[in-house]
CSV table of C-alpha atoms and ligand atoms in Angstrom, one decimal:
chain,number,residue,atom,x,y,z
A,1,UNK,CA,-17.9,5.0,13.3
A,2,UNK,CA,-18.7,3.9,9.9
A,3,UNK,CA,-19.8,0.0,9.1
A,4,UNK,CA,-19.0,-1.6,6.2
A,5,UNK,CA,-22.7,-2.4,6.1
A,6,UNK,CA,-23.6,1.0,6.0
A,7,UNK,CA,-20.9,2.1,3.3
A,8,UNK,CA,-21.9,-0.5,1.0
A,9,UNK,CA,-25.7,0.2,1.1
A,10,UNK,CA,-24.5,3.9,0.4
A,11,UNK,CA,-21.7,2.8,-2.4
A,12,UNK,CA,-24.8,0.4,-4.2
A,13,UNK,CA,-27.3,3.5,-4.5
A,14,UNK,CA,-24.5,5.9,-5.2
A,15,UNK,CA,-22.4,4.6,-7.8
A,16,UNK,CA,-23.4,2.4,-11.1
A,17,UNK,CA,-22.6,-1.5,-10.5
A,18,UNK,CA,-20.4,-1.6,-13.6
A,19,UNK,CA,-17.5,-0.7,-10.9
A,20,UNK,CA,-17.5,-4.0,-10.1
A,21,UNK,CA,-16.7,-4.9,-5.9
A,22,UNK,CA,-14.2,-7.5,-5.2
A,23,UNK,CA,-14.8,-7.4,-1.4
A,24,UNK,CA,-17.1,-5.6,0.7
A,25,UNK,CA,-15.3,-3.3,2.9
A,26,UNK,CA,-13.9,0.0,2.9
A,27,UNK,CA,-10.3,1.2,3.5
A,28,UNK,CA,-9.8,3.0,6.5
A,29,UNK,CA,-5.3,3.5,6.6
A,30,UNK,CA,-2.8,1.5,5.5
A,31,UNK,CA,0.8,1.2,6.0
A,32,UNK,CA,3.5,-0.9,3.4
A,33,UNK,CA,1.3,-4.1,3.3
A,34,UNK,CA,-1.0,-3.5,6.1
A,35,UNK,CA,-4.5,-2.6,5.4
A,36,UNK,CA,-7.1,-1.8,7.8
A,37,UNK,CA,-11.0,-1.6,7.3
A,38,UNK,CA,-13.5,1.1,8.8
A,39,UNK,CA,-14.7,-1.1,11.3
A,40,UNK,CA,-10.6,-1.7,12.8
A,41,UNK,CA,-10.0,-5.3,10.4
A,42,UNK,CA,-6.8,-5.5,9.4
A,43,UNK,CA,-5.9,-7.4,6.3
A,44,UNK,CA,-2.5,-8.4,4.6
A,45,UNK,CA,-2.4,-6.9,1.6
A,46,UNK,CA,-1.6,-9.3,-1.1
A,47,UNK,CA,-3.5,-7.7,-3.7
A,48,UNK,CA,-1.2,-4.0,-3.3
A,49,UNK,CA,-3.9,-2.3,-5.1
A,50,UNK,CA,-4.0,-4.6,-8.5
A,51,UNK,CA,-0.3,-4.5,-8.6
A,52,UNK,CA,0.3,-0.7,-7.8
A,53,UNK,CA,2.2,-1.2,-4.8
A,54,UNK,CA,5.1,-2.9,-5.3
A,55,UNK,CA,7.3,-0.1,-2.9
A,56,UNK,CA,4.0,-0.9,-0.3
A,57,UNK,CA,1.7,1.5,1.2
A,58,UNK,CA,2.6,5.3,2.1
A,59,UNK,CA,6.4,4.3,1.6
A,60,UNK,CA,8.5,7.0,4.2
A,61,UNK,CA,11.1,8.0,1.1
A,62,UNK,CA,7.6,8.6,-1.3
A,63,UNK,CA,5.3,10.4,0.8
A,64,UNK,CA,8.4,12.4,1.9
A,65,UNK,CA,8.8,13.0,-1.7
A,66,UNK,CA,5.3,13.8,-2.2
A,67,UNK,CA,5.1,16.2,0.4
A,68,UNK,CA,8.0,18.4,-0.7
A,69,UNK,CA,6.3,18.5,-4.1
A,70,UNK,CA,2.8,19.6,-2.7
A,71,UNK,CA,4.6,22.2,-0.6
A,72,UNK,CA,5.5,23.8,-4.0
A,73,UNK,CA,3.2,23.0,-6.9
A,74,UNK,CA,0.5,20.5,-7.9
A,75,UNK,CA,-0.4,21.1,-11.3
A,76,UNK,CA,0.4,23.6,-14.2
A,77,UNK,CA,-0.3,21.4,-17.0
A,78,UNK,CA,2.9,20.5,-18.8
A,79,UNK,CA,1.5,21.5,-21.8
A,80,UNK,CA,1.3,25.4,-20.5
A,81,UNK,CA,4.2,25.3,-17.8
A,82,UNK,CA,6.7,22.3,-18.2
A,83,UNK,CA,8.6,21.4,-15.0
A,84,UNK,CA,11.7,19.2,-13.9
A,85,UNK,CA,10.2,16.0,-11.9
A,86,UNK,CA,8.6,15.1,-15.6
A,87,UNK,CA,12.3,15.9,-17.2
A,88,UNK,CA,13.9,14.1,-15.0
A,89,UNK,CA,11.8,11.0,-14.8
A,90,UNK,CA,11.7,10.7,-18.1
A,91,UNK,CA,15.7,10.8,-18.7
A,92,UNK,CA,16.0,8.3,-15.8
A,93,UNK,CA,13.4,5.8,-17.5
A,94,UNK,CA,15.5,6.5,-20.8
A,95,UNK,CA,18.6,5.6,-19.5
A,96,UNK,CA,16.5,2.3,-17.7
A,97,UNK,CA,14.8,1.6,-21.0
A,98,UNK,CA,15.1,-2.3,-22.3
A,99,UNK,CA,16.4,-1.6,-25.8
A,100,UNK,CA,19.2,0.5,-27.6
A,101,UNK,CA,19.3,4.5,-26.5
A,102,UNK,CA,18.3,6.3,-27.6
A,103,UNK,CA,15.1,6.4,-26.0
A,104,UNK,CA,12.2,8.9,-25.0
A,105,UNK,CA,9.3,8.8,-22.6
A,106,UNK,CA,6.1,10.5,-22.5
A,107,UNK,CA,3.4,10.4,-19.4
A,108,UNK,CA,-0.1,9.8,-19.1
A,109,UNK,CA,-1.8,9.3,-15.6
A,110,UNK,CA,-3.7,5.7,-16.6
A,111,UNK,CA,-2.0,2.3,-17.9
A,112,UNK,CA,-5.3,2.6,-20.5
A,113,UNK,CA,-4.1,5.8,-21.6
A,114,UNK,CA,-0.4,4.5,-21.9
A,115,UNK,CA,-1.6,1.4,-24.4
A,116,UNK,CA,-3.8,3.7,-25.9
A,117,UNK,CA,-0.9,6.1,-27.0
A,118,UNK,CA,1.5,3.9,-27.4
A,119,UNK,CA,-1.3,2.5,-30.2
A,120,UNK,CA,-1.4,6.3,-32.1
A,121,UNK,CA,2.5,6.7,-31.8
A,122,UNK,CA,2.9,3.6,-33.6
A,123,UNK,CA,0.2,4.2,-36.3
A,124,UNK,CA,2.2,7.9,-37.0
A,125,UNK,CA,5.8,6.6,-36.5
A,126,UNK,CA,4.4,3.6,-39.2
A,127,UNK,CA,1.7,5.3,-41.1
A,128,UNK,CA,0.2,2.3,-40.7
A,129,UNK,CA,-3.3,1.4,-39.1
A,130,UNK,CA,-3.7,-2.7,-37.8
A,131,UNK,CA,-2.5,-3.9,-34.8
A,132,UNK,CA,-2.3,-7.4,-33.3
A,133,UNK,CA,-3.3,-8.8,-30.3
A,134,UNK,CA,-3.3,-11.4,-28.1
A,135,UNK,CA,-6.5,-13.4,-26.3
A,136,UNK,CA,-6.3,-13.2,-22.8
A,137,UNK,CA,-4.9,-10.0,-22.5
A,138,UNK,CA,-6.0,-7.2,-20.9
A,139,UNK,CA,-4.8,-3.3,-22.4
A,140,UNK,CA,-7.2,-1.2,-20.4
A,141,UNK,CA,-11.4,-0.2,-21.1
A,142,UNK,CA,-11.3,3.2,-23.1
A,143,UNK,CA,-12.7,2.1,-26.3
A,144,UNK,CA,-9.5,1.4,-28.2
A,145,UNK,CA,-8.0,-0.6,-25.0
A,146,UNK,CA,-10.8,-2.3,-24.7
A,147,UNK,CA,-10.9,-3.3,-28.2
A,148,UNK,CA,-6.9,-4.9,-28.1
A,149,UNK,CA,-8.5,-6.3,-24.7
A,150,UNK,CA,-8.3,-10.1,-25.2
A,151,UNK,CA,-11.8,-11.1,-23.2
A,152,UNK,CA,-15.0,-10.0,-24.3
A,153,UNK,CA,-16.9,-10.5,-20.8
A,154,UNK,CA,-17.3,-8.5,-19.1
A,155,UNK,CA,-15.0,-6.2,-20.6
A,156,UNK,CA,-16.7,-5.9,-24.1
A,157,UNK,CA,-20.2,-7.3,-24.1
A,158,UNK,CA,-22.7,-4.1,-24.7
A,159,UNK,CA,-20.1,-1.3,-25.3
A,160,UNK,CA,-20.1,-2.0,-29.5
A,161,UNK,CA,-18.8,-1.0,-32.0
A,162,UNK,CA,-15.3,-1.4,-31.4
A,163,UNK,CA,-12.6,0.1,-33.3
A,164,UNK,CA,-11.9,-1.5,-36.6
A,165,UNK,CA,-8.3,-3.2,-37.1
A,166,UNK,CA,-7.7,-4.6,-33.8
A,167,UNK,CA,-7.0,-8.5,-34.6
A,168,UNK,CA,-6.3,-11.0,-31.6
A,169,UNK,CA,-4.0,-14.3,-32.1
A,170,UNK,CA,-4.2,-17.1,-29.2
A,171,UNK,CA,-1.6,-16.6,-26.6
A,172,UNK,CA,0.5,-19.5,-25.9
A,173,UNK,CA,-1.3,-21.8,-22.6
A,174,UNK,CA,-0.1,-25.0,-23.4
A,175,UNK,CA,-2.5,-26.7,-20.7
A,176,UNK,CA,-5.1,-25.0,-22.5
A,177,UNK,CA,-3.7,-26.8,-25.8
A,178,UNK,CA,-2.4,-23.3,-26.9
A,179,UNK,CA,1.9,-23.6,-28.6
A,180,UNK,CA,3.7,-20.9,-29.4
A,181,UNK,CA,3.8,-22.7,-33.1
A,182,UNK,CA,0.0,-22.2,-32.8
A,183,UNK,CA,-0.3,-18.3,-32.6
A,184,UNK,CA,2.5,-18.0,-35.1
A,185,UNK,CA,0.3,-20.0,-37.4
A,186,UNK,CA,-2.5,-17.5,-36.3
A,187,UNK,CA,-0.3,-14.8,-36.9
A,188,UNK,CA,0.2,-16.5,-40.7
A,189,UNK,CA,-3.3,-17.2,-41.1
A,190,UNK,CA,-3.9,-13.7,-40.6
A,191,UNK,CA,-1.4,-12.4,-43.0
A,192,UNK,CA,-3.6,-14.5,-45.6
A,193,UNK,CA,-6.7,-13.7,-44.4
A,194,UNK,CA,-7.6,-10.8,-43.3
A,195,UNK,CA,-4.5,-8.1,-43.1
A,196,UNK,CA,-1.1,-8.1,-45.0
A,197,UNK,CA,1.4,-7.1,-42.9
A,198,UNK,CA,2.4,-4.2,-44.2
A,199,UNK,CA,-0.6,-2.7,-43.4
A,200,UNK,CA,0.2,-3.5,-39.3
A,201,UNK,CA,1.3,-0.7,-37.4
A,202,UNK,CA,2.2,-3.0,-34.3
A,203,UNK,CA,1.9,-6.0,-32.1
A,204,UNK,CA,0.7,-5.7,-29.2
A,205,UNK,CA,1.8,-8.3,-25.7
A,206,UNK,CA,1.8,-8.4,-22.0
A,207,UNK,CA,5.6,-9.8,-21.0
A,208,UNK,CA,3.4,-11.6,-18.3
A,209,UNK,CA,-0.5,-12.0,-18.9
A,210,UNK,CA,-2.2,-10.2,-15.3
A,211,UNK,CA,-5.5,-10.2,-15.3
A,212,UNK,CA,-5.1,-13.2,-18.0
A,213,UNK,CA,-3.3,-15.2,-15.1
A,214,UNK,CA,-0.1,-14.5,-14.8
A,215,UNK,CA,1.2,-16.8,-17.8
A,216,UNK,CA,4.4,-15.4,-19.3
A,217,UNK,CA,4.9,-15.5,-22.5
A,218,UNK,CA,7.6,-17.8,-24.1
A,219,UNK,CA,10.9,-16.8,-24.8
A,220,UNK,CA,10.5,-18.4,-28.2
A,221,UNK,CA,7.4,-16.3,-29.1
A,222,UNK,CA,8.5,-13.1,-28.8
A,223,UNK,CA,11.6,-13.9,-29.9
A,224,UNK,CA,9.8,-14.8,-33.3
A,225,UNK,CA,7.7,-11.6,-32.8
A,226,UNK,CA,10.3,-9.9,-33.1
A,227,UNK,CA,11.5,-11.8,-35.9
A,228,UNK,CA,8.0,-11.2,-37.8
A,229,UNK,CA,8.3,-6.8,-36.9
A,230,UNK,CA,11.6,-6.8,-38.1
A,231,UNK,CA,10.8,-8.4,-41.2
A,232,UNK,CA,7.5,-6.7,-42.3
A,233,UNK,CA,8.2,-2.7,-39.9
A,234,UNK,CA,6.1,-3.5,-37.6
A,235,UNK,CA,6.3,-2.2,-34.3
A,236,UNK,CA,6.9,-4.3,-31.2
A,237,UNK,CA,4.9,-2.8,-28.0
A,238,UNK,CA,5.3,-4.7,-25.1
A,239,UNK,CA,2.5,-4.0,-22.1
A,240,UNK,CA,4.4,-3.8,-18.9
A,241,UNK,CA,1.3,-1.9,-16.4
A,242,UNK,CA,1.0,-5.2,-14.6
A,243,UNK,CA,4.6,-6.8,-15.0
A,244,UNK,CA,6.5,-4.1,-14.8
A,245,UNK,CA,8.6,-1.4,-12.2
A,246,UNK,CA,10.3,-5.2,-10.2
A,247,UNK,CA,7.6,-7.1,-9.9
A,248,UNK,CA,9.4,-10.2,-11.8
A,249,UNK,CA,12.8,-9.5,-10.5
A,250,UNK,CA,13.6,-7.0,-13.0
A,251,UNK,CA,12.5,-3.7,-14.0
A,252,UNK,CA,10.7,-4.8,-17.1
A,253,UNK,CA,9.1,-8.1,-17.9
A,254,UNK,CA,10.8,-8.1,-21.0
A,255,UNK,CA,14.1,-8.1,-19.9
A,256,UNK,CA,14.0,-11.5,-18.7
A,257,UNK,CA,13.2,-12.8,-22.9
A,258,UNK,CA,16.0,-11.7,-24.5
A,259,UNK,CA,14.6,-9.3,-27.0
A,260,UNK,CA,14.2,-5.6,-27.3
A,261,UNK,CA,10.5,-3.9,-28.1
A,262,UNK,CA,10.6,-0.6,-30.0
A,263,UNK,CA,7.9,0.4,-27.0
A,264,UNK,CA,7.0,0.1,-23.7
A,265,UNK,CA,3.6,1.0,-21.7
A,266,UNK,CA,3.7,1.5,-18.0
A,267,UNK,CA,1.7,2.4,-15.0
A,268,UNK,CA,0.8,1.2,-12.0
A,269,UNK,CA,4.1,0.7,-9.5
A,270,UNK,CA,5.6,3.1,-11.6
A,271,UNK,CA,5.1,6.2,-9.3
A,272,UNK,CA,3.8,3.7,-5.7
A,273,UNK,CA,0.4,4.8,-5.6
A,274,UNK,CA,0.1,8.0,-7.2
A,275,UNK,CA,-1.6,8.0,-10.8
A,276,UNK,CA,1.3,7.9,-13.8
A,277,UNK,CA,1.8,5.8,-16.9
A,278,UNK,CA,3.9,6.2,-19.5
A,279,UNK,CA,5.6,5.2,-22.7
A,280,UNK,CA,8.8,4.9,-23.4
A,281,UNK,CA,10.2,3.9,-27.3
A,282,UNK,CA,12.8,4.5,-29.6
A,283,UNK,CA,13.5,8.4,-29.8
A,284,UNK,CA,12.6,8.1,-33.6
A,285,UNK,CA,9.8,6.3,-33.1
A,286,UNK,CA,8.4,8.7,-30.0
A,287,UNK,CA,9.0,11.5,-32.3
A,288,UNK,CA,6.8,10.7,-35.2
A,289,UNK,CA,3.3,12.5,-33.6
A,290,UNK,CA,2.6,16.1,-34.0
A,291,UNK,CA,3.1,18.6,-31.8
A,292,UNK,CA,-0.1,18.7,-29.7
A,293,UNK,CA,-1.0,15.0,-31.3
A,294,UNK,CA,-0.2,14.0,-27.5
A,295,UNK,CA,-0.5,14.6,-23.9
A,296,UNK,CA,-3.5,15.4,-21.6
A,297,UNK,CA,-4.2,18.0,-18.9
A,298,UNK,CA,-3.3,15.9,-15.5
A,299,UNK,CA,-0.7,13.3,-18.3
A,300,UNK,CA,2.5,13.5,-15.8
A,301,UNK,CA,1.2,15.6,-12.9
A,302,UNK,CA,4.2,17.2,-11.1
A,303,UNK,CA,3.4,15.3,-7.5
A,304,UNK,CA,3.2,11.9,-9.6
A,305,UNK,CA,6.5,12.2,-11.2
A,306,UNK,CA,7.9,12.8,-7.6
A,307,UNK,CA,6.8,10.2,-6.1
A,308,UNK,CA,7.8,7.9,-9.3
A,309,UNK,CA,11.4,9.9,-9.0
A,310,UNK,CA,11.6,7.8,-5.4
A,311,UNK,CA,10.4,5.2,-6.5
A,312,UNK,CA,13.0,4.5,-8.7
A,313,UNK,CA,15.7,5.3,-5.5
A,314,UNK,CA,13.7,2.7,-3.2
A,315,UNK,CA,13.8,0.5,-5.9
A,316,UNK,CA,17.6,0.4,-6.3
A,317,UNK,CA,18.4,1.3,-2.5
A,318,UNK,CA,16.0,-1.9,-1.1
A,319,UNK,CA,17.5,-3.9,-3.8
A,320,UNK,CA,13.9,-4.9,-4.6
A,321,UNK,CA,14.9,-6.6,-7.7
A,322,UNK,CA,16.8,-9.4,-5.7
A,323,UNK,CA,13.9,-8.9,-3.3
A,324,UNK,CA,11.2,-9.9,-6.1
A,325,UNK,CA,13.2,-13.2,-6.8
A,326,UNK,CA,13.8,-14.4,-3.4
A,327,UNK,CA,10.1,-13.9,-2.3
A,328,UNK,CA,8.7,-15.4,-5.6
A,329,UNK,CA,11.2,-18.6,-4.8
A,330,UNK,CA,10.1,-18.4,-1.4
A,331,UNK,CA,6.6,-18.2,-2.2
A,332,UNK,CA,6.5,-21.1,-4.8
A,333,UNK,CA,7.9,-23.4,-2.2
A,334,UNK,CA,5.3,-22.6,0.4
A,335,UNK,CA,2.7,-23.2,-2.1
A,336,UNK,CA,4.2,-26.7,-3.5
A,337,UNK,CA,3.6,-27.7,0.3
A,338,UNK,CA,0.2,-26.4,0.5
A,339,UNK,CA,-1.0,-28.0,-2.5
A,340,UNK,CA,0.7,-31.2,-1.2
A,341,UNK,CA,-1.6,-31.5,1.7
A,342,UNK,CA,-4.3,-33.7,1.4
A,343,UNK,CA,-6.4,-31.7,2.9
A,344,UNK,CA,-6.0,-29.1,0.8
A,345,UNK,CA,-8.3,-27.5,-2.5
A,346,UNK,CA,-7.0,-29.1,-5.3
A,347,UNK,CA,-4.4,-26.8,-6.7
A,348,UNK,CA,-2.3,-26.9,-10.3
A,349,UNK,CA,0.1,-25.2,-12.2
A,350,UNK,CA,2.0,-22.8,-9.4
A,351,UNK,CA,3.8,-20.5,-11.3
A,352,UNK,CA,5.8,-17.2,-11.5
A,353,UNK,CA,8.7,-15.2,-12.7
A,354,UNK,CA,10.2,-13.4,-9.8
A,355,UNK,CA,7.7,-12.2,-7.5
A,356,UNK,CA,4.9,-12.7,-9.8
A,357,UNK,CA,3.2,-15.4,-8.6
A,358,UNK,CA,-0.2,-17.4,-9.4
A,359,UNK,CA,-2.0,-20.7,-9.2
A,360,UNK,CA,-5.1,-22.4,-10.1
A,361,UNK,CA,-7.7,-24.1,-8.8
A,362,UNK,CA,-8.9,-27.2,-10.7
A,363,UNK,CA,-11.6,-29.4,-9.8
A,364,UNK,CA,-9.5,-32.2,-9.1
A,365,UNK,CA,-6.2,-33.3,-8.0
A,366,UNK,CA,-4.1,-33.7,-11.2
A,367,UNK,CA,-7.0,-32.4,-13.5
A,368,UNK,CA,-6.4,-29.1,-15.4
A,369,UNK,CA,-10.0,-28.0,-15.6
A,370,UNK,CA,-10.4,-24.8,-13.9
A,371,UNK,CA,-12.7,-24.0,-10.8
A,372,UNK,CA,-13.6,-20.2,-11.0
A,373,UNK,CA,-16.0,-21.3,-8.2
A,374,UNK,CA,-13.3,-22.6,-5.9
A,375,UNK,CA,-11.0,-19.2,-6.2
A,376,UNK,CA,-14.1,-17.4,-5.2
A,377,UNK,CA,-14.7,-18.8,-2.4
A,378,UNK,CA,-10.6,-19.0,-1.4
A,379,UNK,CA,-10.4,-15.2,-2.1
A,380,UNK,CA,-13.8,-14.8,0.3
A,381,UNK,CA,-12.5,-17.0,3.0
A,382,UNK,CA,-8.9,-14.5,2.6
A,383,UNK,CA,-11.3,-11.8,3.1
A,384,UNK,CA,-12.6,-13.5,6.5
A,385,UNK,CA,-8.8,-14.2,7.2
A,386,UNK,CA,-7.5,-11.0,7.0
A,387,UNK,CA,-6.2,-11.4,3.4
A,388,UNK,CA,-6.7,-9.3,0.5
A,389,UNK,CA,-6.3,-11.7,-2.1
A,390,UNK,CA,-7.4,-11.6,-6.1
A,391,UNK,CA,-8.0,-13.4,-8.5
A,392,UNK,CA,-7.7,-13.5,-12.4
A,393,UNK,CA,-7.2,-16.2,-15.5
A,394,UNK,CA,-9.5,-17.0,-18.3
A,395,UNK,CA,-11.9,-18.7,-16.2
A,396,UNK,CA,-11.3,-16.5,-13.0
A,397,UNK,CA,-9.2,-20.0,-12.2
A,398,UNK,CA,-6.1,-18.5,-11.0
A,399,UNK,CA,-4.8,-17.0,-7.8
A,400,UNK,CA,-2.7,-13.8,-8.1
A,401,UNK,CA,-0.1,-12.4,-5.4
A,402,UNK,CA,0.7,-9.2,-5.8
A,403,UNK,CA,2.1,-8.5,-2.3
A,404,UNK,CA,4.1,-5.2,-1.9
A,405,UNK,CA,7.8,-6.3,-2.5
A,406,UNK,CA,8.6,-4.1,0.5
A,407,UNK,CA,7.0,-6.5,3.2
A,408,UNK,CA,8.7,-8.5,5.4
A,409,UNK,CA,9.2,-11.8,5.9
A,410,UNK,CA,7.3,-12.4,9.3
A,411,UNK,CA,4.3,-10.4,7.5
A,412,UNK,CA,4.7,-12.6,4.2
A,413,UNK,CA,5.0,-16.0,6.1
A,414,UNK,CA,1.9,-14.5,8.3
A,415,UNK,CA,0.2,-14.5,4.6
A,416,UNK,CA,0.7,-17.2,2.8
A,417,UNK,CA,-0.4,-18.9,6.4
A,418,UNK,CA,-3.7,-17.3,6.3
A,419,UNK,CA,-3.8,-18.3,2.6
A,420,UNK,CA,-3.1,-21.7,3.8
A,421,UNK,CA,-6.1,-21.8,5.9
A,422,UNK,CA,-8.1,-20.2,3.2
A,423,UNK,CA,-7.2,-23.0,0.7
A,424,UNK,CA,-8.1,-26.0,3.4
A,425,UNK,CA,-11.0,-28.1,2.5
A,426,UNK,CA,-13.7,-27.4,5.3
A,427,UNK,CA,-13.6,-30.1,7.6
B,1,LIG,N1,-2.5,-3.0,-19.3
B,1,LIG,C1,-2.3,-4.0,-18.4
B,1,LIG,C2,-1.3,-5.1,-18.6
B,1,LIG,C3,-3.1,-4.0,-17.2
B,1,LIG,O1,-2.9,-4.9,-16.3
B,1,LIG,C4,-4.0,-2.9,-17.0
B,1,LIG,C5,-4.8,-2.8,-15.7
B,1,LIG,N2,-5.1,-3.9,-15.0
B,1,LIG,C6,-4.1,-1.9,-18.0
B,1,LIG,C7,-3.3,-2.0,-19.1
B,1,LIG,C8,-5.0,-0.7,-17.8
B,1,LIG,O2,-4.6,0.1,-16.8
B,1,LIG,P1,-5.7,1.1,-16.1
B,1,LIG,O3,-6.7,0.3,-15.4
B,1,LIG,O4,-4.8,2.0,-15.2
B,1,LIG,O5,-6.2,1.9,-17.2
C-alpha cells in the first residue's frame, strides 16, 4: 500500500512547489461527499474539489452519462468535427441564461480560460481595450487572469509584466471599511484619472467573492454597475466559476441581484467533475470575434459536455436549488451555536447566500481583526477529524464550505460536528 508519507516525499521531488498543498494526503476513491485517503482515512468532503462538486462525487446519472459517451467518442476537436453534446449544452445554458434571449455559449475546459475569453469577446464586440476590476477577486492565473486577479500574493508577485489596462476598484467589505459608495467613487476617480470610459471594454465581478471570502456583492453595486455600462457601452461580465451551477440557491449568483450582465463565465460545477467552462452573452455580443478568434483543441470535449448535459437534469430532478437554501439556512444556524460557545475560537461575521457559506476567525470575541493563523490551524485539525475543509479571504481569515449539495443530512450534521470539534479551543 501506498503512505501518504511516501507520496508526499515523491510529490516534493517530482513536481515544482508553486502547486501549492493544502493537506498532505492523497486521494484514494470517493463517493458524493465521501473521500477516502491511500492509507483507508475517510474524510467529509466539504471542500468538493474548490467548488467543483456541487452534484458530489462520481454522481450515478453523470458517470452513467460519461460512460455512454466514452463508449462512443472522446475527442474530435470541435473545431475539425463538431458534435451534439456541445450543441445541446449550449442551447440549454441559453435558454438558462440570466438576461434577455437571445443568448449564445461557447466552451473552454478551465474557469481561467472562460474569464480570459470572455475578456477578448468583449474587447471585439466593443473595440475597446480597458477593463475594470475588483480587489479581492480572483479570475484565474494565465497572464491576463492573473492580471484582473485582485491579490498580488501569491498570485502575482515574480510573474511581471502584466498586461497593460487591467484597473482594480475596492470591492465593497464594510468591516474592512470598504461602501459600495466607496468603489463607485474609485470607479469615478478612475474615469478622471487614468481611463475615460469609453475606452473600457468591460467590468469585470464575482456575484460572490470565492477565494476572496465568500462576500457577495451588494445589490446596490451592481445595480449601479450596471447603471455606469449602460451609460458609457461597457460591457458587464459577471464571474460565476465559484458561485455559480446552484451553489447559492440559484443557478447563477447573479440572479439573486436583480440585474442582467451582457456575460457570464463558468466552470467548475458546471459539468460535476469533468473539465468545462464556458461563456455565455448576448448573441450579438458572442458574435463579434472572428471565425477562428476562438476556441482551443480540448475547449468543450464531447465526454465533458455529457456529463454537464446531466448535470443540468440532477440539478432540476434533486431540486438542488431548494436544496442549496435549506442547507445554507441549516448550516448558518449550526454555526451561530458554535460560535456561541464559550469554549469555542472566536468566530465573526457567519455568512452566505444559499449554500455558500463562510466565516472568519478573529482574534477575539467581538473583534473584526482577522486570524489567518487560527483558520490554519482549524482546517489542520479538519484534516485530523476527517474533514476536508478550506480556507480563503484577504487575510486567509475565512472559512469556506463548499460541501457537495447532494449530501445528506446525517453526513452534513456528521460535518459541521467534526467542524465543531475542530473550532474548540484546546482544553
Ligand atoms: N474565476 C473564479 C471566480 C474562480 O473561483 C476561479 C478558480 N478558483 C477561476 C476563475 C479560475 O478557474 P481555474 O482554476 O479553473 O482556471
Amino acid at each position: 500500500m501506498n503512505s501518504n508519507a511516501d507520496l508526499l516525499a515523491r510529490r516534493r521531488a517530482a513536481i515544482p512547489r508553486g502547486v501549492s498543498v493544502a493537506t498532505p494526503v492523497f486521494a484514494d476513491r470517493a463517493e458524493n461527499a465521501e473521500i477516502w485517503d491511500v492509507e483507508g482515512k475517510r474524510y467529509i468532503d466539504f471542500a468538493g474539489g474548490i467548488g467543483v462538486l456541487n452534484t458530489g462525487h462520481r454522481h450515478p446519472k453523470i458517470m452513467k452519462a460519461v460512460e455512454a459517451q466514452l463508449a462512443r467518442f472522446t475527442h474530435t476537436a470541435f473545431q475539425v468535427m463538431a458534435y451534439e453534446p456541445y450543441v445541446e449544452l449550449a442551447e440549454r445554458l441559453n435558454a438558462l441564461a440570466p438576461f434577455k434571449p437571445p443568448a449564445k455559449t461557447i466552451f473552454f475546459t478551465t474557469g481561467a480560460e472562460a474569464t480570459e475569453n470572455a475578456v477578448k469577446i468583449a474587447r471585439a464586440a466593443t473595440g475597446r481595450s480597458a477593463v475594470i476590476a475588483f480587489t479581492g477577486g480572483f479570475h484565474g492565473r494565465t497572464l491576463l487572469t492573473m492580471a484582473m486577479t485582485g491579490k498580488v500574493l501569491p498570485y502575482k508577485k515574480l510573474f511581471a509584466p502584466l498586461p497593460p489596462e487591467i484597473y482594480h476598484v475596492p470591492f465593497p467589505i464594510a468591516h474592512y471599511g470598504t461602501s459600495v459608495e466607496d468603489s463607485l467613487k474609485a470607479i469615478n476617480f478612475l474615469f478622471k484619472a487614468d481611463v475615460e470610459p469609453g475606452r473600457v471594454a468591460a467590468i469585470i465581478i464575482e456575484p460572490v467573492q470565492g477565494e476572496g471570502g465568500f462576500h457577495a456583492a451588494p445589490k446596490e453595486l451592481m445595480q449601479a454597475l450596471r447603471r455606469i455600462c449602460d451609460e458609457n457601452g461597457i460591457l458587464l461580465i459577471v464571474d460565476e466559476v465559484q458561485s455559480g451551477f446552484a451553489r447559492t440557491g440559484k443557478l447563477f449568483a447573479v440572479e439573486h441581484m436583480g440585474v442582467e450582465p451582457d456575460l457570464v463565465t463558468m466552470a467548475k460545477s458546471l459539468a460535476g467533475g469533468f473539465p468545462l467552462s464556458g461563456v455565455t452573452g448576448r448573441a450579438d455580443v458572442m458574435d463579434a470575434a472572428e471565425p477562428g478568434g476562438l476556441g482551443g483543441t480540448y475547449a468543450g470535449s464531447p465526454v465533458a459536455c455529457a456529463a454537464a448535459l446531466a448535470v443540468l437534469d440532477v440539478i432540476e430532478e434533486e431540486k438542488l436549488l431548494e436544496r442549496s437554501l435549506a442547507m445554507g439556512e441549516w448550516m448558518q444556524k449550526r454555526l451561530a451555536e458554535i460560535a456561541a460557545r464559550n469554549d469555542t475560537l472566536p468566530m465573526a461575521g457567519i455568512r452566505g447566500l444559499g449554500g455558500m457559506v463562510a466565516f472568519d476567525l478573529v482574534t477575539s470575541r467581538g473583534s473584526r481583526d482577522p486570524d489567518g493563523q487560527a483558520t490554519m490551524l482549524v482546517t489542520s485539525r479538519a484534516l485530523d477529524e476527517g474533514l476536508l475543509l478550506l480556507s480563503c479571504g484577504i487575510y486567509g481569515e475565512s472559512i469556506r464550505i463548499l460541501v457537495p449539495l447532494t449530501i445528506d443530512d446525517a453526513l452534513l450534521h456528521e460535518g459541521l460536528g467534526k467542524l465543531e470539534k475542530a473550532l474548540t479551543r484546546s482544553p
